[in-house]
Amino acid sequence: MILEVTKRAQKKLEELGLKPNESVLLIIYETDGCGCAVSGISKLQEVKPETLTEEEKMIETEPAPYRAAIQKRAEWAYDENLKIDFSANTFQLKSPNEMLNPRMHYQPLV
C-alpha cells in the first residue's frame, strides 16, 4: 500500500504544526455510529511513532519524510494506492477509483 501526501496537504499539515520527522499520520477507520463495519469513515490523526501498536502497520508514504500507518483490521477498506489532499478547506482521502472521504477530520498531536 502506498500513500501520497499532496503538496497542498503537506502545506496545511505543516501550518497545523505537524513535524513529519517526528510524527506519523494514522488513518483510522471509524465505525462507531455507522451501523456496520462496511459503513465506516476514515479520519486522520497525528501520533508519535512509539505509540503505534501491533494492531497498526506502517505503509509506504511519499514524499519522504512523511510517514503513515493504518489499522490492520481496516486494511480491506482501502485501495493499494491512496492520496491525502487538501481542498475546499478540508483534508480528503482518495484512491484512483473513488473519493473515500471528501471531508476527513484531522486530529493533531495532543
PDB file of C-alpha atoms in Angstrom:
ATOM      1  CA  MET A   1       0.000   0.000   0.000  1.00  0.00           C
ATOM      2  CA  ILE A   2       1.296   3.455  -0.932  1.00  0.00           C
ATOM      3  CA  LEU A   3       0.064   6.801   0.398  1.00  0.00           C
ATOM      4  CA  GLU A   4       0.847  10.061  -1.387  1.00  0.00           C
ATOM      5  CA  VAL A   5       0.619  13.307   0.578  1.00  0.00           C
ATOM      6  CA  THR A   6      -0.015  16.109  -1.936  1.00  0.00           C
ATOM      7  CA  LYS A   7       1.789  19.449  -1.755  1.00  0.00           C
ATOM      8  CA  ARG A   8      -1.443  21.161  -0.643  1.00  0.00           C
ATOM      9  CA  ALA A   9      -1.873  18.636   2.182  1.00  0.00           C
ATOM     10  CA  GLN A  10       1.801  18.959   3.169  1.00  0.00           C
ATOM     11  CA  LYS A  11       1.467  22.738   3.380  1.00  0.00           C
ATOM     12  CA  LYS A  12      -1.649  22.551   5.572  1.00  0.00           C
ATOM     13  CA  LEU A  13      -0.201  19.842   7.832  1.00  0.00           C
ATOM     14  CA  GLU A  14       2.891  21.954   8.417  1.00  0.00           C
ATOM     15  CA  GLU A  15       0.712  25.036   9.106  1.00  0.00           C
ATOM     16  CA  LEU A  16      -1.066  22.938  11.743  1.00  0.00           C
ATOM     17  CA  GLY A  17       2.264  22.109  13.376  1.00  0.00           C
ATOM     18  CA  LEU A  18       2.980  18.607  12.054  1.00  0.00           C
ATOM     19  CA  LYS A  19       6.673  17.753  12.080  1.00  0.00           C
ATOM     20  CA  PRO A  20       6.995  14.915   9.534  1.00  0.00           C
ATOM     21  CA  ASN A  21      10.288  13.685  11.010  1.00  0.00           C
ATOM     22  CA  GLU A  22       8.723  13.301  14.458  1.00  0.00           C
ATOM     23  CA  SER A  23       5.143  12.143  13.800  1.00  0.00           C
ATOM     24  CA  VAL A  24       3.126   9.521  11.941  1.00  0.00           C
ATOM     25  CA  LEU A  25      -0.171  10.138  10.137  1.00  0.00           C
ATOM     26  CA  LEU A  26      -2.506   7.395  11.360  1.00  0.00           C
ATOM     27  CA  ILE A  27      -5.524   6.696   9.142  1.00  0.00           C
ATOM     28  CA  ILE A  28      -8.283   5.461  11.439  1.00  0.00           C
ATOM     29  CA  TYR A  29     -11.332   3.617  10.090  1.00  0.00           C
ATOM     30  CA  GLU A  30     -14.127   4.726  12.423  1.00  0.00           C
ATOM     31  CA  THR A  31     -17.273   2.581  12.531  1.00  0.00           C
ATOM     32  CA  ASP A  32     -18.944   3.861  15.727  1.00  0.00           C
ATOM     33  CA  GLY A  33     -22.440   5.064  14.881  1.00  0.00           C
ATOM     34  CA  CYS A  34     -22.142   3.987  11.248  1.00  0.00           C
ATOM     35  CA  GLY A  35     -24.310   0.883  11.535  1.00  0.00           C
ATOM     36  CA  CYS A  36     -21.790  -1.763  10.463  1.00  0.00           C
ATOM     37  CA  ALA A  37     -18.107  -2.298   9.721  1.00  0.00           C
ATOM     38  CA  VAL A  38     -18.612  -1.788   5.989  1.00  0.00           C
ATOM     39  CA  SER A  39     -20.054   1.708   6.556  1.00  0.00           C
ATOM     40  CA  GLY A  40     -17.031   3.246   8.269  1.00  0.00           C
ATOM     41  CA  ILE A  41     -15.422   6.621   7.698  1.00  0.00           C
ATOM     42  CA  SER A  42     -11.727   7.464   7.690  1.00  0.00           C
ATOM     43  CA  LYS A  43     -10.164  10.109   9.862  1.00  0.00           C
ATOM     44  CA  LEU A  44      -6.584  11.299  10.169  1.00  0.00           C
ATOM     45  CA  GLN A  45      -4.707  11.529  13.445  1.00  0.00           C
ATOM     46  CA  GLU A  46      -1.168  12.669  14.154  1.00  0.00           C
ATOM     47  CA  VAL A  47       0.600  10.281  16.546  1.00  0.00           C
ATOM     48  CA  LYS A  48       4.102   9.656  17.819  1.00  0.00           C
ATOM     49  CA  PRO A  49       5.698   6.543  16.254  1.00  0.00           C
ATOM     50  CA  GLU A  50       6.273   4.938  19.656  1.00  0.00           C
ATOM     51  CA  THR A  51       2.511   4.934  20.362  1.00  0.00           C
ATOM     52  CA  LEU A  52       1.692   2.636  17.428  1.00  0.00           C
ATOM     53  CA  THR A  53       0.574  -0.829  18.485  1.00  0.00           C
ATOM     54  CA  GLU A  54       0.727  -4.248  16.835  1.00  0.00           C
ATOM     55  CA  GLU A  55      -2.818  -3.534  15.593  1.00  0.00           C
ATOM     56  CA  GLU A  56      -1.443  -0.868  13.241  1.00  0.00           C
ATOM     57  CA  LYS A  57       1.040  -1.084  10.426  1.00  0.00           C
ATOM     58  CA  MET A  58       3.262   1.397   8.675  1.00  0.00           C
ATOM     59  CA  ILE A  59       2.609   1.956   4.978  1.00  0.00           C
ATOM     60  CA  GLU A  60       4.851   3.339   2.275  1.00  0.00           C
ATOM     61  CA  THR A  61       4.446   7.108   2.154  1.00  0.00           C
ATOM     62  CA  GLU A  62       5.542   9.660  -0.432  1.00  0.00           C
ATOM     63  CA  PRO A  63       7.235  12.048  -0.239  1.00  0.00           C
ATOM     64  CA  ALA A  64       9.774  11.407   2.484  1.00  0.00           C
ATOM     65  CA  PRO A  65       9.996  12.313   5.353  1.00  0.00           C
ATOM     66  CA  TYR A  66       6.216  11.831   5.758  1.00  0.00           C
ATOM     67  CA  ARG A  67       5.216   8.578   7.459  1.00  0.00           C
ATOM     68  CA  ALA A  68       1.800   6.960   7.734  1.00  0.00           C
ATOM     69  CA  ALA A  69       0.107   3.933   9.247  1.00  0.00           C
ATOM     70  CA  ILE A  70      -3.276   2.221   9.046  1.00  0.00           C
ATOM     71  CA  GLN A  71      -5.206  -0.107  11.294  1.00  0.00           C
ATOM     72  CA  LYS A  72      -4.618  -3.715  10.213  1.00  0.00           C
ATOM     73  CA  ARG A  73      -8.295  -4.558  10.805  1.00  0.00           C
ATOM     74  CA  ALA A  74      -9.325  -1.933   8.224  1.00  0.00           C
ATOM     75  CA  GLU A  75      -6.774  -2.690   5.512  1.00  0.00           C
ATOM     76  CA  TRP A  76      -9.525  -4.310   3.407  1.00  0.00           C
ATOM     77  CA  ALA A  77     -11.302  -0.936   3.135  1.00  0.00           C
ATOM     78  CA  TYR A  78      -8.511   0.777   1.184  1.00  0.00           C
ATOM     79  CA  ASP A  79      -7.108   0.525  -2.318  1.00  0.00           C
ATOM     80  CA  GLU A  80      -3.436  -0.182  -2.896  1.00  0.00           C
ATOM     81  CA  ASN A  81      -2.817   3.491  -3.803  1.00  0.00           C
ATOM     82  CA  LEU A  82      -4.122   6.269  -1.570  1.00  0.00           C
ATOM     83  CA  LYS A  83      -3.775  10.031  -1.590  1.00  0.00           C
ATOM     84  CA  ILE A  84      -4.273  12.641   1.118  1.00  0.00           C
ATOM     85  CA  ASP A  85      -5.126  16.025  -0.378  1.00  0.00           C
ATOM     86  CA  PHE A  86      -6.330  19.353   0.988  1.00  0.00           C
ATOM     87  CA  SER A  87      -9.090  21.176  -0.864  1.00  0.00           C
ATOM     88  CA  ALA A  88     -12.126  23.300  -0.008  1.00  0.00           C
ATOM     89  CA  ASN A  89     -10.637  23.900   3.458  1.00  0.00           C
ATOM     90  CA  THR A  90     -10.597  20.201   4.387  1.00  0.00           C
ATOM     91  CA  PHE A  91      -8.445  17.097   4.096  1.00  0.00           C
ATOM     92  CA  GLN A  92      -9.562  14.456   1.616  1.00  0.00           C
ATOM     93  CA  LEU A  93      -8.721  10.767   1.302  1.00  0.00           C
ATOM     94  CA  LYS A  94      -8.785   9.491  -2.280  1.00  0.00           C
ATOM     95  CA  SER A  95      -7.900   6.428  -4.296  1.00  0.00           C
ATOM     96  CA  PRO A  96      -7.650   6.093  -8.079  1.00  0.00           C
ATOM     97  CA  ASN A  97     -11.158   4.591  -8.049  1.00  0.00           C
ATOM     98  CA  GLU A  98     -13.060   6.750  -5.593  1.00  0.00           C
ATOM     99  CA  MET A  99     -13.230   9.547  -3.071  1.00  0.00           C
ATOM    100  CA  LEU A 100     -13.022   7.707   0.257  1.00  0.00           C
ATOM    101  CA  ASN A 101     -13.654  10.737   2.460  1.00  0.00           C
ATOM    102  CA  PRO A 102     -14.142  14.218   0.975  1.00  0.00           C
ATOM    103  CA  ARG A 103     -14.161  15.884   4.426  1.00  0.00           C
ATOM    104  CA  MET A 104     -11.672  13.943   6.532  1.00  0.00           C
ATOM    105  CA  HIS A 105     -11.328  15.048  10.150  1.00  0.00           C
ATOM    106  CA  TYR A 106      -7.742  15.734  11.260  1.00  0.00           C
ATOM    107  CA  GLN A 107      -6.673  15.467  14.881  1.00  0.00           C
ATOM    108  CA  PRO A 108      -3.272  16.995  15.622  1.00  0.00           C
ATOM    109  CA  LEU A 109      -0.978  15.658  18.305  1.00  0.00           C
ATOM    110  CA  VAL A 110      -2.263  16.478  21.778  1.00  0.00           C
TER     111      VAL A 110
END
